[in-house]
Amino acid sequence: MAQTAFQDMQQIVEAGGDGTVRIGLVPSVSSLLFPLLPKMLAQAFPRLRVEFHDRTNDAMVGDLQSGQIDFGVGAIDSSLPADLQLFPLREDPLVAVLHRDDPLAGQPHLPWKLLAGRDIAVFSKGNVQRLVGALVESQRLTLNTRYQVDYIETLYGLVRSQLAVAILPQLYTTHLEDPTLRVAQLQQPALTRTVALMRGRRRCRR
């Protein structure tokens, strides 16, 4: 996977043009990429200019298809077009973020059924809603998705205010250090998304 991506970058350098590679990413994967990836690219391709563009998963996929970016790092789901090349990187399980005073906050693993009747907060964009919706339908669960927000701090704010339990991918919580919040793995069943390097078949013009 990495060798294929590096070969493409080498071709961009050799082809001349503006010598720029554009990488789209969903915000949650930044902990996977920074600071190692920029340093690695700078060492391997000192003449290459690298741009990073943060997008929702759906917007990133659209930019790949239109040729606005060269690579994307995001989540695989059933909505992706068939013409994308996908190179899986890792699994990213969905977790619940709860207030420390929540009766469920003391357990590291949380069955979905215990969230029945609770107010749930999720992101309004991206693929988490689709994943959770498919799970609810297949498992015949009853979840009250009351809050749909755009930003992570709003999501955490709802939990801090004890208005909701947040459901989100674990990578978002990598640097979470709020003593009022607790993270629990959602299980029975476990639900994960696959984070992958993506490449559109239509190349950006240089």
CSV table of C-alpha atoms in Angstrom, one decimal:
chain,number,residue,atom,x,y,z
A,1,MET,CA,0.0,0.0,0.0
A,2,ALA,CA,2.6,2.5,1.1
A,3,GLN,CA,4.9,1.6,-1.9
A,4,THR,CA,2.0,2.2,-4.3
A,5,ALA,CA,1.3,5.6,-2.9
A,6,PHE,CA,5.0,6.5,-2.9
A,7,GLN,CA,5.4,5.4,-6.5
A,8,ASP,CA,2.5,7.8,-7.5
A,9,MET,CA,4.2,10.6,-5.6
A,10,GLN,CA,7.5,9.9,-7.3
A,11,GLN,CA,5.7,10.1,-10.7
A,12,ILE,CA,4.4,13.5,-9.7
A,13,VAL,CA,7.9,14.7,-8.9
A,14,GLU,CA,9.4,13.4,-12.1
A,15,ALA,CA,6.5,14.8,-14.2
A,16,GLY,CA,7.3,18.3,-13.2
A,17,GLY,CA,4.3,20.6,-13.1
A,18,ASP,CA,3.7,22.3,-9.8
A,19,GLY,CA,5.1,19.2,-7.9
A,20,THR,CA,2.2,19.2,-5.5
A,21,VAL,CA,0.4,16.2,-4.0
A,22,ARG,CA,-3.0,16.9,-2.4
A,23,ILE,CA,-4.1,14.6,0.5
A,24,GLY,CA,-7.6,14.7,1.9
A,25,LEU,CA,-8.3,13.4,5.3
A,26,VAL,CA,-11.2,13.1,7.8
A,27,PRO,CA,-10.3,14.9,11.0
A,28,SER,CA,-10.4,11.8,13.2
A,29,VAL,CA,-7.4,10.2,11.4
A,30,SER,CA,-5.0,13.1,12.1
A,31,SER,CA,-3.6,11.2,15.0
A,32,LEU,CA,-2.5,8.5,12.5
A,33,LEU,CA,-0.8,10.9,10.1
A,34,PHE,CA,0.8,13.6,12.2
A,35,PRO,CA,3.6,14.4,12.8
A,36,LEU,CA,5.2,11.3,11.1
A,37,LEU,CA,3.7,11.5,7.6
A,38,PRO,CA,4.8,15.1,6.8
A,39,LYS,CA,8.4,14.3,8.0
A,40,MET,CA,8.5,11.1,6.1
A,41,LEU,CA,7.4,12.7,2.9
A,42,ALA,CA,9.8,15.6,3.3
A,43,GLN,CA,12.7,13.2,3.7
A,44,ALA,CA,11.6,11.0,0.7
A,45,PHE,CA,10.6,13.8,-1.6
A,46,PRO,CA,12.3,17.1,-0.7
A,47,ARG,CA,11.1,18.8,-3.8
A,48,LEU,CA,7.5,17.7,-3.4
A,49,ARG,CA,4.9,20.1,-1.9
A,50,VAL,CA,2.3,18.4,0.1
A,51,GLU,CA,-1.1,19.9,0.9
A,52,PHE,CA,-3.5,18.5,3.5
A,53,HIS,CA,-7.2,19.1,3.2
A,54,ASP,CA,-9.6,18.1,6.0
A,55,ARG,CA,-13.0,17.1,4.8
A,56,THR,CA,-16.0,15.0,5.9
A,57,ASN,CA,-15.8,11.5,4.4
A,58,ASP,CA,-18.4,12.2,1.8
A,59,ALA,CA,-16.8,15.5,0.7
A,60,MET,CA,-13.4,13.8,0.5
A,61,VAL,CA,-14.7,11.1,-1.7
A,62,GLY,CA,-16.3,13.7,-4.0
A,63,ASP,CA,-12.9,15.5,-4.3
A,64,LEU,CA,-11.2,12.3,-5.1
A,65,GLN,CA,-13.7,11.6,-7.9
A,66,SER,CA,-13.4,15.1,-9.3
A,67,GLY,CA,-9.6,15.1,-9.2
A,68,GLN,CA,-9.3,17.9,-6.6
A,69,ILE,CA,-7.1,15.7,-4.4
A,70,ASP,CA,-4.8,12.9,-5.2
A,71,PHE,CA,-5.2,10.7,-2.1
A,72,GLY,CA,-7.7,10.4,0.7
A,73,VAL,CA,-7.6,8.9,4.2
A,74,GLY,CA,-11.0,8.1,5.4
A,75,ALA,CA,-13.6,5.4,6.2
A,76,ILE,CA,-14.9,2.6,4.0
A,77,ASP,CA,-18.6,2.1,3.8
A,78,SER,CA,-21.2,0.9,1.3
A,79,SER,CA,-21.7,4.4,-0.1
A,80,LEU,CA,-18.3,4.5,-1.7
A,81,PRO,CA,-18.2,4.5,-5.5
A,82,ALA,CA,-16.8,1.3,-7.1
A,83,ASP,CA,-14.0,3.2,-9.0
A,84,LEU,CA,-12.0,4.1,-6.0
A,85,GLN,CA,-8.9,2.2,-5.1
A,86,LEU,CA,-8.9,1.2,-1.4
A,87,PHE,CA,-6.0,0.2,0.8
A,88,PRO,CA,-7.2,-0.6,4.3
A,89,LEU,CA,-5.0,0.8,7.1
A,90,ARG,CA,-6.8,-0.2,10.4
A,91,GLU,CA,-10.1,-0.9,12.1
A,92,ASP,CA,-11.6,2.0,14.2
A,93,PRO,CA,-14.3,0.8,16.6
A,94,LEU,CA,-17.2,3.0,17.7
A,95,VAL,CA,-17.2,4.0,21.3
A,96,ALA,CA,-19.5,5.8,23.7
A,97,VAL,CA,-18.4,9.0,25.5
A,98,LEU,CA,-20.2,9.5,28.8
A,99,HIS,CA,-20.2,11.9,31.7
A,100,ARG,CA,-18.2,10.5,34.6
A,101,ASP,CA,-21.3,10.7,36.8
A,102,ASP,CA,-23.3,8.6,34.4
A,103,PRO,CA,-24.4,5.2,35.9
A,104,LEU,CA,-22.9,3.5,32.8
A,105,ALA,CA,-19.5,5.3,33.0
A,106,GLY,CA,-17.9,2.8,35.3
A,107,GLN,CA,-17.6,0.0,32.8
A,108,PRO,CA,-15.0,-0.2,30.0
A,109,HIS,CA,-17.3,-2.2,27.7
A,110,LEU,CA,-20.9,-1.1,27.1
A,111,PRO,CA,-23.6,-3.3,25.4
A,112,TRP,CA,-25.7,-1.3,22.9
A,113,LYS,CA,-28.9,-2.4,24.5
A,114,LEU,CA,-28.0,-0.4,27.7
A,115,LEU,CA,-28.3,2.8,25.6
A,116,ALA,CA,-32.0,2.1,24.9
A,117,GLY,CA,-34.0,5.1,26.1
A,118,ARG,CA,-31.0,7.4,26.4
A,119,ASP,CA,-30.6,10.6,24.3
A,120,ILE,CA,-27.8,10.0,21.8
A,121,ALA,CA,-25.5,12.5,20.1
A,122,VAL,CA,-23.7,11.8,16.8
A,123,PHE,CA,-22.1,13.8,14.0
A,124,SER,CA,-24.6,15.1,11.5
A,125,LYS,CA,-22.2,14.4,8.6
A,126,GLY,CA,-20.0,11.5,7.6
A,127,ASN,CA,-20.7,7.8,7.8
A,128,VAL,CA,-21.3,7.2,11.5
A,129,GLN,CA,-25.0,7.8,11.2
A,130,ARG,CA,-25.2,5.2,8.4
A,131,LEU,CA,-23.3,2.7,10.4
A,132,VAL,CA,-25.4,3.2,13.6
A,133,GLY,CA,-28.6,3.2,11.5
A,134,ALA,CA,-27.7,-0.1,9.9
A,135,LEU,CA,-26.9,-1.7,13.3
A,136,VAL,CA,-30.1,-0.4,14.9
A,137,GLU,CA,-32.1,-1.9,12.0
A,138,SER,CA,-30.3,-5.3,12.0
A,139,GLN,CA,-30.3,-5.7,15.7
A,140,ARG,CA,-33.8,-4.2,16.3
A,141,LEU,CA,-32.5,-1.7,18.8
A,142,THR,CA,-34.3,1.4,20.0
A,143,LEU,CA,-31.9,4.4,20.1
A,144,ASN,CA,-33.0,8.0,20.4
A,145,THR,CA,-30.6,10.0,18.2
A,146,ARG,CA,-31.7,13.4,19.6
A,147,TYR,CA,-28.6,15.5,18.7
A,148,GLN,CA,-26.8,15.7,15.4
A,149,VAL,CA,-23.9,18.1,15.4
A,150,ASP,CA,-21.1,19.2,13.2
A,151,TYR,CA,-18.2,19.6,15.6
A,152,ILE,CA,-16.4,17.5,18.2
A,153,GLU,CA,-16.5,20.1,20.9
A,154,THR,CA,-20.3,20.4,20.5
A,155,LEU,CA,-20.5,16.7,20.9
A,156,TYR,CA,-18.4,16.7,24.0
A,157,GLY,CA,-20.3,19.7,25.4
A,158,LEU,CA,-23.6,17.8,25.2
A,159,VAL,CA,-22.0,15.0,27.3
A,160,ARG,CA,-20.4,17.4,29.8
A,161,SER,CA,-23.8,18.9,30.3
A,162,GLN,CA,-25.3,15.4,30.8
A,163,LEU,CA,-27.7,15.9,28.0
A,164,ALA,CA,-26.6,13.0,25.9
A,165,VAL,CA,-24.3,10.0,25.4
A,166,ALA,CA,-22.0,10.6,22.4
A,167,ILE,CA,-21.3,7.8,19.9
A,168,LEU,CA,-18.3,8.3,17.7
A,169,PRO,CA,-15.2,6.5,16.3
A,170,GLN,CA,-12.5,5.8,18.8
A,171,LEU,CA,-9.8,7.7,16.9
A,172,TYR,CA,-11.6,10.9,17.8
A,173,THR,CA,-10.9,10.2,21.4
A,174,THR,CA,-7.1,9.6,21.0
A,175,HIS,CA,-6.2,12.9,22.7
A,176,LEU,CA,-9.2,13.3,24.9
A,177,GLU,CA,-8.0,14.3,28.4
A,178,ASP,CA,-11.1,15.7,29.9
A,179,PRO,CA,-11.5,14.4,33.5
A,180,THR,CA,-15.3,14.8,33.3
A,181,LEU,CA,-15.6,12.4,30.4
A,182,ARG,CA,-15.3,8.6,30.1
A,183,VAL,CA,-14.9,6.4,27.1
A,184,ALA,CA,-16.5,2.9,26.8
A,185,GLN,CA,-16.1,0.4,24.0
A,186,LEU,CA,-19.5,-0.4,22.5
A,187,GLN,CA,-20.1,-4.2,22.2
A,188,GLN,CA,-22.7,-6.9,21.6
A,189,PRO,CA,-22.1,-6.4,18.8
A,190,ALA,CA,-18.9,-4.5,18.3
A,191,LEU,CA,-19.2,-2.0,15.5
A,192,THR,CA,-16.1,-0.8,13.6
A,193,ARG,CA,-15.3,1.3,10.6
A,194,THR,CA,-12.3,0.5,8.3
A,195,VAL,CA,-9.9,3.4,7.8
A,196,ALA,CA,-8.2,3.3,4.4
A,197,LEU,CA,-6.0,5.1,2.0
A,198,MET,CA,-8.1,5.9,-1.0
A,199,ARG,CA,-7.0,6.9,-4.5
A,200,GLY,CA,-9.2,8.0,-7.4
A,201,ARG,CA,-8.6,6.6,-10.8
A,202,ARG,CA,-8.9,10.1,-12.3
A,203,ARG,CA,-5.7,11.9,-11.6
A,204,CYS,CA,-5.4,15.6,-10.8
A,205,ARG,CA,-4.0,17.8,-13.6
A,206,ARG,CA,-0.5,19.1,-12.9
